[in-house]
Amino acid sequence: QVQLVESGGGLVQFGGSLRLSCVASGSIFTINTMGWYRQAPGKERELVAVIQSGSSTGYAGSVKGRFTISRDNARNTVYLQMNSLKPEDTAVYYCHAQVATTTRRWAEYDYWGQGTQVTVSS
């Protein structure tokens, strides 16, 4: 029904930048919260940043001041600009969205992308 597709991951040196994108498509009625999570090897998935439909944002303490989340509601797209990257930012980054579909407009469901690898070398 709804698909999230991430792009923009890759290998970058310490202190570098990357911009992740995630496009939602399918039977979308409305999208509420969108966000980015990450999972490093041997660790649990953790929240990186979220953005509400009204554009209010929240960040994990470890990325505040370095990462910026934004969204384009007309394109059902969320972005994550990552600056001053550190080796500890290395992880698979997942896009998340709370979506009400055209067939179930009264309820919101969680959808996830397939993940994109971000590797920061020291």
PDB file of C-alpha atoms in Angstrom:
ATOM      1  CA  GLN A   1       0.000   0.000   0.000  1.00  0.00           C
ATOM      2  CA  VAL A   2       2.690   2.470   1.030  1.00  0.00           C
ATOM      3  CA  GLN A   3       6.356   2.315   0.155  1.00  0.00           C
ATOM      4  CA  LEU A   4       9.233   4.337   1.558  1.00  0.00           C
ATOM      5  CA  VAL A   5      12.414   4.486  -0.480  1.00  0.00           C
ATOM      6  CA  GLU A   6      15.600   5.983   0.943  1.00  0.00           C
ATOM      7  CA  SER A   7      18.588   7.254  -0.970  1.00  0.00           C
ATOM      8  CA  GLY A   8      21.754   9.238  -0.361  1.00  0.00           C
ATOM      9  CA  GLY A   9      23.779   6.943   1.858  1.00  0.00           C
ATOM     10  CA  GLY A  10      27.404   6.113   1.229  1.00  0.00           C
ATOM     11  CA  LEU A  11      30.963   6.352   2.473  1.00  0.00           C
ATOM     12  CA  VAL A  12      32.251   9.682   3.750  1.00  0.00           C
ATOM     13  CA  GLN A  13      35.282  10.827   5.697  1.00  0.00           C
ATOM     14  CA  PHE A  14      35.263  12.162   9.242  1.00  0.00           C
ATOM     15  CA  GLY A  15      33.857  15.686   9.234  1.00  0.00           C
ATOM     16  CA  GLY A  16      32.084  15.244   5.913  1.00  0.00           C
ATOM     17  CA  SER A  17      28.440  15.632   4.956  1.00  0.00           C
ATOM     18  CA  LEU A  18      25.692  13.541   3.441  1.00  0.00           C
ATOM     19  CA  ARG A  19      22.062  14.197   2.622  1.00  0.00           C
ATOM     20  CA  LEU A  20      19.539  11.403   2.902  1.00  0.00           C
ATOM     21  CA  SER A  21      16.191  11.464   1.141  1.00  0.00           C
ATOM     22  CA  CYS A  22      13.092   9.332   1.611  1.00  0.00           C
ATOM     23  CA  VAL A  23      10.121   9.350  -0.726  1.00  0.00           C
ATOM     24  CA  ALA A  24       6.775   7.903   0.296  1.00  0.00           C
ATOM     25  CA  SER A  25       4.443   6.595  -2.391  1.00  0.00           C
ATOM     26  CA  GLY A  26       1.320   4.502  -2.739  1.00  0.00           C
ATOM     27  CA  SER A  27      -2.172   4.834  -1.293  1.00  0.00           C
ATOM     28  CA  ILE A  28      -1.416   7.865   0.852  1.00  0.00           C
ATOM     29  CA  PHE A  29      -4.174  10.004   2.316  1.00  0.00           C
ATOM     30  CA  THR A  30      -2.120  11.945   4.852  1.00  0.00           C
ATOM     31  CA  ILE A  31       1.307  11.642   6.426  1.00  0.00           C
ATOM     32  CA  ASN A  32       1.718  12.710  10.034  1.00  0.00           C
ATOM     33  CA  THR A  33       5.117  12.236  11.628  1.00  0.00           C
ATOM     34  CA  MET A  34       8.147  11.389   9.497  1.00  0.00           C
ATOM     35  CA  GLY A  35      11.508  10.520  10.891  1.00  0.00           C
ATOM     36  CA  TRP A  36      14.886   8.900  10.634  1.00  0.00           C
ATOM     37  CA  TYR A  37      16.203   6.068  12.765  1.00  0.00           C
ATOM     38  CA  ARG A  38      19.521   4.264  12.652  1.00  0.00           C
ATOM     39  CA  GLN A  39      20.912   0.932  13.688  1.00  0.00           C
ATOM     40  CA  ALA A  40      24.593   0.232  14.142  1.00  0.00           C
ATOM     41  CA  PRO A  41      25.979  -3.325  14.212  1.00  0.00           C
ATOM     42  CA  GLY A  42      25.209  -5.008  17.515  1.00  0.00           C
ATOM     43  CA  LYS A  43      23.013  -2.144  18.690  1.00  0.00           C
ATOM     44  CA  GLU A  44      19.305  -1.470  18.829  1.00  0.00           C
ATOM     45  CA  ARG A  45      17.580   0.833  16.415  1.00  0.00           C
ATOM     46  CA  GLU A  46      17.517   4.390  17.746  1.00  0.00           C
ATOM     47  CA  LEU A  47      15.700   7.575  16.882  1.00  0.00           C
ATOM     48  CA  VAL A  48      17.773  10.190  15.082  1.00  0.00           C
ATOM     49  CA  ALA A  49      15.285  12.913  14.187  1.00  0.00           C
ATOM     50  CA  VAL A  50      11.554  13.427  13.707  1.00  0.00           C
ATOM     51  CA  ILE A  51       9.425  16.060  12.036  1.00  0.00           C
ATOM     52  CA  GLN A  52       5.697  16.602  12.478  1.00  0.00           C
ATOM     53  CA  SER A  53       3.330  17.521   9.701  1.00  0.00           C
ATOM     54  CA  GLY A  54       3.411  21.074  11.010  1.00  0.00           C
ATOM     55  CA  SER A  55       7.225  21.027  10.724  1.00  0.00           C
ATOM     56  CA  SER A  56       8.116  20.948  14.410  1.00  0.00           C
ATOM     57  CA  THR A  57      11.238  18.845  14.878  1.00  0.00           C
ATOM     58  CA  GLY A  58      13.062  16.772  17.463  1.00  0.00           C
ATOM     59  CA  TYR A  59      16.573  15.339  17.570  1.00  0.00           C
ATOM     60  CA  ALA A  60      18.617  12.831  19.476  1.00  0.00           C
ATOM     61  CA  GLY A  61      21.149  14.551  21.676  1.00  0.00           C
ATOM     62  CA  SER A  62      24.033  12.936  19.828  1.00  0.00           C
ATOM     63  CA  VAL A  63      23.130  14.618  16.527  1.00  0.00           C
ATOM     64  CA  LYS A  64      21.658  17.926  17.666  1.00  0.00           C
ATOM     65  CA  GLY A  65      23.435  20.815  16.008  1.00  0.00           C
ATOM     66  CA  ARG A  66      24.920  18.571  13.298  1.00  0.00           C
ATOM     67  CA  PHE A  67      21.877  17.024  11.598  1.00  0.00           C
ATOM     68  CA  THR A  68      18.837  18.798  10.167  1.00  0.00           C
ATOM     69  CA  ILE A  69      15.559  17.122   9.262  1.00  0.00           C
ATOM     70  CA  SER A  70      13.147  18.702   6.797  1.00  0.00           C
ATOM     71  CA  ARG A  71      10.216  17.633   4.655  1.00  0.00           C
ATOM     72  CA  ASP A  72       8.435  18.533   1.448  1.00  0.00           C
ATOM     73  CA  ASN A  73       4.796  17.680   1.985  1.00  0.00           C
ATOM     74  CA  ALA A  74       3.906  18.205  -1.668  1.00  0.00           C
ATOM     75  CA  ARG A  75       6.417  15.507  -2.622  1.00  0.00           C
ATOM     76  CA  ASN A  76       5.840  13.225   0.407  1.00  0.00           C
ATOM     77  CA  THR A  77       9.558  13.444   1.014  1.00  0.00           C
ATOM     78  CA  VAL A  78      11.684  13.767   4.132  1.00  0.00           C
ATOM     79  CA  TYR A  79      15.349  14.729   4.176  1.00  0.00           C
ATOM     80  CA  LEU A  80      18.183  14.408   6.645  1.00  0.00           C
ATOM     81  CA  GLN A  81      21.135  16.734   6.162  1.00  0.00           C
ATOM     82  CA  MET A  82      24.069  15.319   8.090  1.00  0.00           C
ATOM     83  CA  ASN A  83      27.092  17.533   8.712  1.00  0.00           C
ATOM     84  CA  SER A  84      30.261  17.077  10.757  1.00  0.00           C
ATOM     85  CA  LEU A  85      29.888  13.328  10.507  1.00  0.00           C
ATOM     86  CA  LYS A  86      31.727  11.106  12.978  1.00  0.00           C
ATOM     87  CA  PRO A  87      32.637   7.412  12.847  1.00  0.00           C
ATOM     88  CA  GLU A  88      30.008   6.763  15.524  1.00  0.00           C
ATOM     89  CA  ASP A  89      27.360   7.917  13.054  1.00  0.00           C
ATOM     90  CA  THR A  90      28.063   4.789  11.004  1.00  0.00           C
ATOM     91  CA  ALA A  91      24.846   2.789  10.761  1.00  0.00           C
ATOM     92  CA  VAL A  92      21.991   1.756   8.539  1.00  0.00           C
ATOM     93  CA  TYR A  93      19.563   4.673   8.427  1.00  0.00           C
ATOM     94  CA  TYR A  94      15.851   3.940   8.166  1.00  0.00           C
ATOM     95  CA  CYS A  95      13.046   6.247   7.147  1.00  0.00           C
ATOM     96  CA  HIS A  96       9.778   6.048   9.084  1.00  0.00           C
ATOM     97  CA  ALA A  97       6.368   7.555   8.463  1.00  0.00           C
ATOM     98  CA  GLN A  98       2.967   7.489  10.122  1.00  0.00           C
ATOM     99  CA  VAL A  99       0.493   7.259   7.270  1.00  0.00           C
ATOM    100  CA  ALA A 100      -3.263   7.255   6.887  1.00  0.00           C
ATOM    101  CA  THR A 101      -4.094   5.456   3.666  1.00  0.00           C
ATOM    102  CA  THR A 102      -6.883   6.199   1.230  1.00  0.00           C
ATOM    103  CA  THR A 103      -8.667   3.008   2.263  1.00  0.00           C
ATOM    104  CA  ARG A 104      -8.333   3.598   6.034  1.00  0.00           C
ATOM    105  CA  ARG A 105      -8.393   7.351   6.517  1.00  0.00           C
ATOM    106  CA  TRP A 106      -9.338   7.121  10.205  1.00  0.00           C
ATOM    107  CA  ALA A 107      -6.184   5.301  11.268  1.00  0.00           C
ATOM    108  CA  GLU A 108      -2.452   5.840  10.990  1.00  0.00           C
ATOM    109  CA  TYR A 109      -0.005   3.032  10.440  1.00  0.00           C
ATOM    110  CA  ASP A 110       3.767   2.855  10.708  1.00  0.00           C
ATOM    111  CA  TYR A 111       5.776   2.303   7.568  1.00  0.00           C
ATOM    112  CA  TRP A 112       9.517   1.778   7.185  1.00  0.00           C
ATOM    113  CA  GLY A 113      11.995   2.045   4.382  1.00  0.00           C
ATOM    114  CA  GLN A 114      14.503  -0.641   3.549  1.00  0.00           C
ATOM    115  CA  GLY A 115      17.428   1.307   4.976  1.00  0.00           C
ATOM    116  CA  THR A 116      20.487   2.992   3.532  1.00  0.00           C
ATOM    117  CA  GLN A 117      24.036   2.460   4.761  1.00  0.00           C
ATOM    118  CA  VAL A 118      26.057   5.394   6.030  1.00  0.00           C
ATOM    119  CA  THR A 119      29.721   4.740   6.758  1.00  0.00           C
ATOM    120  CA  VAL A 120      32.028   7.378   8.212  1.00  0.00           C
ATOM    121  CA  SER A 121      35.738   6.654   8.066  1.00  0.00           C
ATOM    122  CA  SER A 122      38.160   8.079  10.620  1.00  0.00           C
TER     123      SER A 122
END
